[in-house]
PDB file of C-alpha atoms in Angstrom:
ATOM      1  CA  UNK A  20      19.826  -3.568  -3.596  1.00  0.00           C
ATOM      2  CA  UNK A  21      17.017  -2.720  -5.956  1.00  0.00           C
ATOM      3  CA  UNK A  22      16.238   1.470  -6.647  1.00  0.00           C
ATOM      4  CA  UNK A  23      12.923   2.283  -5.574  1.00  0.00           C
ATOM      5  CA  UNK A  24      10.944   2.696  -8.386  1.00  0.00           C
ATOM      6  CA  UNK A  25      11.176   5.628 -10.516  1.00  0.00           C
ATOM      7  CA  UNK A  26       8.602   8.486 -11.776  1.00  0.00           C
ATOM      8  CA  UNK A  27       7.610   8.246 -15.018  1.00  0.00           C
ATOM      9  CA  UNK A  28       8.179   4.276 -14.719  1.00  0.00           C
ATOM     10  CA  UNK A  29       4.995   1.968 -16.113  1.00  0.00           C
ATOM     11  CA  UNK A  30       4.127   0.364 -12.516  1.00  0.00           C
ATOM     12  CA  UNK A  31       4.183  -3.706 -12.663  1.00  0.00           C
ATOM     13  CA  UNK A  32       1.005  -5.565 -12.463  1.00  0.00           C
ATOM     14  CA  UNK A  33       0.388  -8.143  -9.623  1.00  0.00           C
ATOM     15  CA  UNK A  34      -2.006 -10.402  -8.273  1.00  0.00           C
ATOM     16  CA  UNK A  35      -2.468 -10.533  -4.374  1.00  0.00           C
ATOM     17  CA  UNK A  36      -4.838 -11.380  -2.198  1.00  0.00           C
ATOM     18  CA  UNK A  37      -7.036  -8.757   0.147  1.00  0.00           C
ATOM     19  CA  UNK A  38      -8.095  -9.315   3.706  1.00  0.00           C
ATOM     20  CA  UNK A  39     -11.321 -11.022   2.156  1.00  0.00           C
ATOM     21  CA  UNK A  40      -9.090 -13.956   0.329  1.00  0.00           C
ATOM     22  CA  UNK A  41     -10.153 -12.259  -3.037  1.00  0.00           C
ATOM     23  CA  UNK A  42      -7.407 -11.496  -6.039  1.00  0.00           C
ATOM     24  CA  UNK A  43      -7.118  -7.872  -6.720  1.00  0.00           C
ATOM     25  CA  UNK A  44      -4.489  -6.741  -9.622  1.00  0.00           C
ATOM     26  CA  UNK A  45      -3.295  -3.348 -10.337  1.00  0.00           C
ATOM     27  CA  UNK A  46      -4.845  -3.560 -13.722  1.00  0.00           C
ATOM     28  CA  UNK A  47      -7.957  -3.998 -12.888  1.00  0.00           C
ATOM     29  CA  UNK A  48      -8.210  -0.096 -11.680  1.00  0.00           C
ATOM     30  CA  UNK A  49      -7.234   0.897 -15.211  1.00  0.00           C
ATOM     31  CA  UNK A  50      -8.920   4.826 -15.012  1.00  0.00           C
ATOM     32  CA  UNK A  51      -8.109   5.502 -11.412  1.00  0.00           C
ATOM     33  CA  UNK A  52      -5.011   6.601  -9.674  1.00  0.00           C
ATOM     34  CA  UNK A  53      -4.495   4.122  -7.342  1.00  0.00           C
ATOM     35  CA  UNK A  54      -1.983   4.290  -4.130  1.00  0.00           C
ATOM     36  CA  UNK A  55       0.229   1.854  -2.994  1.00  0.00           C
ATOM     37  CA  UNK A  56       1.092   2.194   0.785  1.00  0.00           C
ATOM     38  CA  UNK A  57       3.341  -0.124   1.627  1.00  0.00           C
ATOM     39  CA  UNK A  58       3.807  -0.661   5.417  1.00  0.00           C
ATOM     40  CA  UNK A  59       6.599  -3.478   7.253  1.00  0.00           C
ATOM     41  CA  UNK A  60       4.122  -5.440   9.141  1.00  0.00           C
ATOM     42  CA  UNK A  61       1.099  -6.014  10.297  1.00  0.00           C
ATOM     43  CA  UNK A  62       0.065  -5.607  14.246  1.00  0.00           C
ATOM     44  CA  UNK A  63       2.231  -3.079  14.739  1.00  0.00           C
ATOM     45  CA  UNK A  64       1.531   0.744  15.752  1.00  0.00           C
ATOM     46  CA  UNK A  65       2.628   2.670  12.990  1.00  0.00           C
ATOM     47  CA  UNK A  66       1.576   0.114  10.644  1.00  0.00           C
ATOM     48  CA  UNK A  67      -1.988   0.089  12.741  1.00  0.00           C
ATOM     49  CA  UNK A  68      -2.059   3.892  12.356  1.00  0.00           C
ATOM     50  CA  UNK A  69      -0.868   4.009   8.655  1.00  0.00           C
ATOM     51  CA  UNK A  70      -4.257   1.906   7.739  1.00  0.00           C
ATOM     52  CA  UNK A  71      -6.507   3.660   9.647  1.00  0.00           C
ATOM     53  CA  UNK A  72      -5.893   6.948   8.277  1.00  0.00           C
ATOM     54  CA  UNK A  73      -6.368   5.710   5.220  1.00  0.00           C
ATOM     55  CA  UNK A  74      -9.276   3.972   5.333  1.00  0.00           C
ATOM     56  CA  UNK A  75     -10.771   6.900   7.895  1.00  0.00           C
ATOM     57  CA  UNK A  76     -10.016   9.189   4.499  1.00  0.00           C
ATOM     58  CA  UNK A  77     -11.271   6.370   1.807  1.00  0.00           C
ATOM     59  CA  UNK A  78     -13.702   8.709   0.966  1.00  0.00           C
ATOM     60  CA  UNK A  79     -11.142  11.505   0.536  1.00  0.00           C
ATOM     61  CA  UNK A  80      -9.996   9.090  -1.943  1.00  0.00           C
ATOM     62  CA  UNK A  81     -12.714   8.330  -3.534  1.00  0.00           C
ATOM     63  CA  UNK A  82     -13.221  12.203  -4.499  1.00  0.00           C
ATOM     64  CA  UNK A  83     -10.040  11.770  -6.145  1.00  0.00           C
ATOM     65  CA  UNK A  84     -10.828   8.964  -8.305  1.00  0.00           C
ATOM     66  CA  UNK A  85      -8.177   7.280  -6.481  1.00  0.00           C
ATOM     67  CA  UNK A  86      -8.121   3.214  -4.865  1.00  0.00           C
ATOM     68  CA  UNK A  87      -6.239   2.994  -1.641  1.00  0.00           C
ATOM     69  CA  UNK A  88      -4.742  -0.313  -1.506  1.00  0.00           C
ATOM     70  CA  UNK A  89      -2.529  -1.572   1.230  1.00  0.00           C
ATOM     71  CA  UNK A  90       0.346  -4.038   1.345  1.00  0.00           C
ATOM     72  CA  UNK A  91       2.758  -5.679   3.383  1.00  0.00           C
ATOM     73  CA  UNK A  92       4.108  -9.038   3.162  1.00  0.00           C
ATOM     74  CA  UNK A  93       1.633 -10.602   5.920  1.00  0.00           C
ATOM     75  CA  UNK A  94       0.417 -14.083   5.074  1.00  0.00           C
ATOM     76  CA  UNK A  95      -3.116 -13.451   3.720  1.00  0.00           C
ATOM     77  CA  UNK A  96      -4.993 -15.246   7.179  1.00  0.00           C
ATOM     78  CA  UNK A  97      -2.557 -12.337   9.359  1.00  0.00           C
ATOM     79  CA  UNK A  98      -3.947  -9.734   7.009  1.00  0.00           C
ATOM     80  CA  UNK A  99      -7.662 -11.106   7.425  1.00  0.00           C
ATOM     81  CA  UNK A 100      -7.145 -10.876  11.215  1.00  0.00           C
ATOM     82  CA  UNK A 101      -5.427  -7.794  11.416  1.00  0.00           C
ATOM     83  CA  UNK A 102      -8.376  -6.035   8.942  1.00  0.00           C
ATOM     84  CA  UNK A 103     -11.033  -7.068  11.483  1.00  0.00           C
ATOM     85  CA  UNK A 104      -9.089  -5.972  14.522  1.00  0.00           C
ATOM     86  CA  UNK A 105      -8.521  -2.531  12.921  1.00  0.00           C
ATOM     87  CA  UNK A 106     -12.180  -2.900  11.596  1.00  0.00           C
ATOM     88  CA  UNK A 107     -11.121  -1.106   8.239  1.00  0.00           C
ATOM     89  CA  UNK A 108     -14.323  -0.568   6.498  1.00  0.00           C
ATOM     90  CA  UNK A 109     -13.173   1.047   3.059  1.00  0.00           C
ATOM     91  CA  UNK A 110      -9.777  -0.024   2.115  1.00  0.00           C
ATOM     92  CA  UNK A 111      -8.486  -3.742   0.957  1.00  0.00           C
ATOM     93  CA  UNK A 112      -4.773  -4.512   2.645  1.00  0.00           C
ATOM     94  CA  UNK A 113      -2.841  -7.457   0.380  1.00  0.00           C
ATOM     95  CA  UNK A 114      -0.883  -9.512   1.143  1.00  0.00           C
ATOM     96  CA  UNK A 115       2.779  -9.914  -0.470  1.00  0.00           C
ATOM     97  CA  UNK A 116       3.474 -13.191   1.258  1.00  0.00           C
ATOM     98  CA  UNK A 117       4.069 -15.857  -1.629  1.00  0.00           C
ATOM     99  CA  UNK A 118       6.458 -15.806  -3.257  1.00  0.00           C
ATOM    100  CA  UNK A 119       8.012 -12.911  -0.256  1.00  0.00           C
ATOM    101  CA  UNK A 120       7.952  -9.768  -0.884  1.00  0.00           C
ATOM    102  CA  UNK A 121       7.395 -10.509  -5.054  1.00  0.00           C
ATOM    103  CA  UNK A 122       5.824  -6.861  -5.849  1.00  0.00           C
ATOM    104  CA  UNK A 123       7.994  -5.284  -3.213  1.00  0.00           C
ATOM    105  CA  UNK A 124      10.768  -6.366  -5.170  1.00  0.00           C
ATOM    106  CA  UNK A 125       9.438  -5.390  -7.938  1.00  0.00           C
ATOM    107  CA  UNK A 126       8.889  -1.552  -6.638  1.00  0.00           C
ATOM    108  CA  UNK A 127      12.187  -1.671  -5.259  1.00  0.00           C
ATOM    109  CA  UNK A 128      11.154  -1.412  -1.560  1.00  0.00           C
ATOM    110  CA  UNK A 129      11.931  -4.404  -0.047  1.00  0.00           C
ATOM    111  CA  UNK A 130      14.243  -4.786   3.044  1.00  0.00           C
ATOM    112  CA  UNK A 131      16.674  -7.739   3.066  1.00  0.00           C
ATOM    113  CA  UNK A 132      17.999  -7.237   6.065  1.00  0.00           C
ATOM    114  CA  UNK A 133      14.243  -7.547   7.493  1.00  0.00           C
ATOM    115  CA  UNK A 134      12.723  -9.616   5.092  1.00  0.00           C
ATOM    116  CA  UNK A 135       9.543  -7.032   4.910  1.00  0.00           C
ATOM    117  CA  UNK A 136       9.019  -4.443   2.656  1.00  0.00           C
ATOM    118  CA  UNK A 137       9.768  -0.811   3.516  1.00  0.00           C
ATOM    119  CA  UNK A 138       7.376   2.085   4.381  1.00  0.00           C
ATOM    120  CA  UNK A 139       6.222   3.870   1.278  1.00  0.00           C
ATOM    121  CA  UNK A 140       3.352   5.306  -0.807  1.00  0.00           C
ATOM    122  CA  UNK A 141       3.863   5.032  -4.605  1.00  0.00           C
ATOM    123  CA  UNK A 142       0.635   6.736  -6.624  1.00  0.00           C
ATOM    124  CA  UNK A 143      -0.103   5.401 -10.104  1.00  0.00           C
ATOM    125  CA  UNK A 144      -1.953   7.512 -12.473  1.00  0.00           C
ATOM    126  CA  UNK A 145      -5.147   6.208 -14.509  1.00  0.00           C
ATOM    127  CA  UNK A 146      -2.670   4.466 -17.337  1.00  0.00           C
ATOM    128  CA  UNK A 147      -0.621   3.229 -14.800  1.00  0.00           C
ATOM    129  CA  UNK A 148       2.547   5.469 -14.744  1.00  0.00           C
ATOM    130  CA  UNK A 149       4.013   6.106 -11.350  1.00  0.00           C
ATOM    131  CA  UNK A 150       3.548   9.768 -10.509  1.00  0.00           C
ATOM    132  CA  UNK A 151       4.902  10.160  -6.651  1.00  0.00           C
ATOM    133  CA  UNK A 152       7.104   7.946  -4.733  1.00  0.00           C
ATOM    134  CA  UNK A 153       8.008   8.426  -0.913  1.00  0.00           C
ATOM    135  CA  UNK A 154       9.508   6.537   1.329  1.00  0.00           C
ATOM    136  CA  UNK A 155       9.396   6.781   5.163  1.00  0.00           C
ATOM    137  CA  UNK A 156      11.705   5.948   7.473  1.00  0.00           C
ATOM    138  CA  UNK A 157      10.494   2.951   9.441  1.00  0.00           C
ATOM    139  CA  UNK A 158       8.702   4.506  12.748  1.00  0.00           C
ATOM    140  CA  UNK A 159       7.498   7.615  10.704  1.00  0.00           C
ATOM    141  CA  UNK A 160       3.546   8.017   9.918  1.00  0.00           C
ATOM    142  CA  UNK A 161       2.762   8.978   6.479  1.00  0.00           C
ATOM    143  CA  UNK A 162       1.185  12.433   6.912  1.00  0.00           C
ATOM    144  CA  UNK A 163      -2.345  11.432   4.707  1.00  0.00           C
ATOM    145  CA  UNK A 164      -2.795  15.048   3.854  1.00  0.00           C
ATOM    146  CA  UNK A 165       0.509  15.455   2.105  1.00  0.00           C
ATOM    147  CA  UNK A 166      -0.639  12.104   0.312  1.00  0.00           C
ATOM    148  CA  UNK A 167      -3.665  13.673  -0.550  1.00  0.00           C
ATOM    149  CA  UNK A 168      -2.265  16.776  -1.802  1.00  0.00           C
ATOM    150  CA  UNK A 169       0.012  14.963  -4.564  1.00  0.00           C
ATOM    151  CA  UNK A 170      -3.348  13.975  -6.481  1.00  0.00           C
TER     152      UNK A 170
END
């Protein structure tokens, strides 16, 4: 099994869809710390209240000069649901779905065994070197002020 991914590492680009259907890469933040928090599945309760801190803080973020992007590997339609259900206003949640689980892979976080990725929050800086990596364990909420605090 693949190592999570490492500080100091350049992160990989992507291309995923958001909620809205539209292709968002990591490169196109070049100049803003972006996070990536990763969460199993979508329409589930920890997942549910991962988001919705986040996008409740996106402005938080925003003071920051930081993008808040979510992922899981939801088909693209399930994430498009789920965004309205939550009715997330300020953050875009992609979809790792085809090929499965590619970026999670490529982060290291992906779960085999449950063929989803595991619960994490890995913040690139501005040039697009990780600089904070934490996993959760799979019912555990990230706290968003500790995530805050590491920018």
């Amino acid at each position: 099994m693949a190592e999570i991914i490492q500080l100091g590492a350049m992160a990989p680009d992507f291309a995923l869809q958001d909620q809205n259907g539209e292709v968002v890469t990591l490169s196109q933040f070049k100049g803003k710390k972006v996070l990536l928090s990763w969460h199993p599945l979508a329409f589930t309760s920890v997942c549910t209240d991962q988001m919705r801190s986040l996008d409740r803080n996106a402005n938080r973020f925003e003071e920051k000069n930081t993008i808040v992007l979510g992922l899981s590997v939801d088909p693209q339609p399930s994430k498009s649901v789920w965004a309205r259900a939550l009715s997330l206003k300020h953050i875009r949640i992609l979809s790792d779905f085809v090929p499965l689980g590619e970026v999670a892979r490529d982060y290291g976080i992906f779960n085999e065994e449950h063929g989803a990725s595991k619960r994490a929050n890995i913040l690139i800086n501005e040039t697009g070197m990780v600089i904070w990596v934490k996993k959760y364990e799979i019912r555990t909420l990230p706290d968003v002020e500790e995530v805050l605090g590491k920018m």
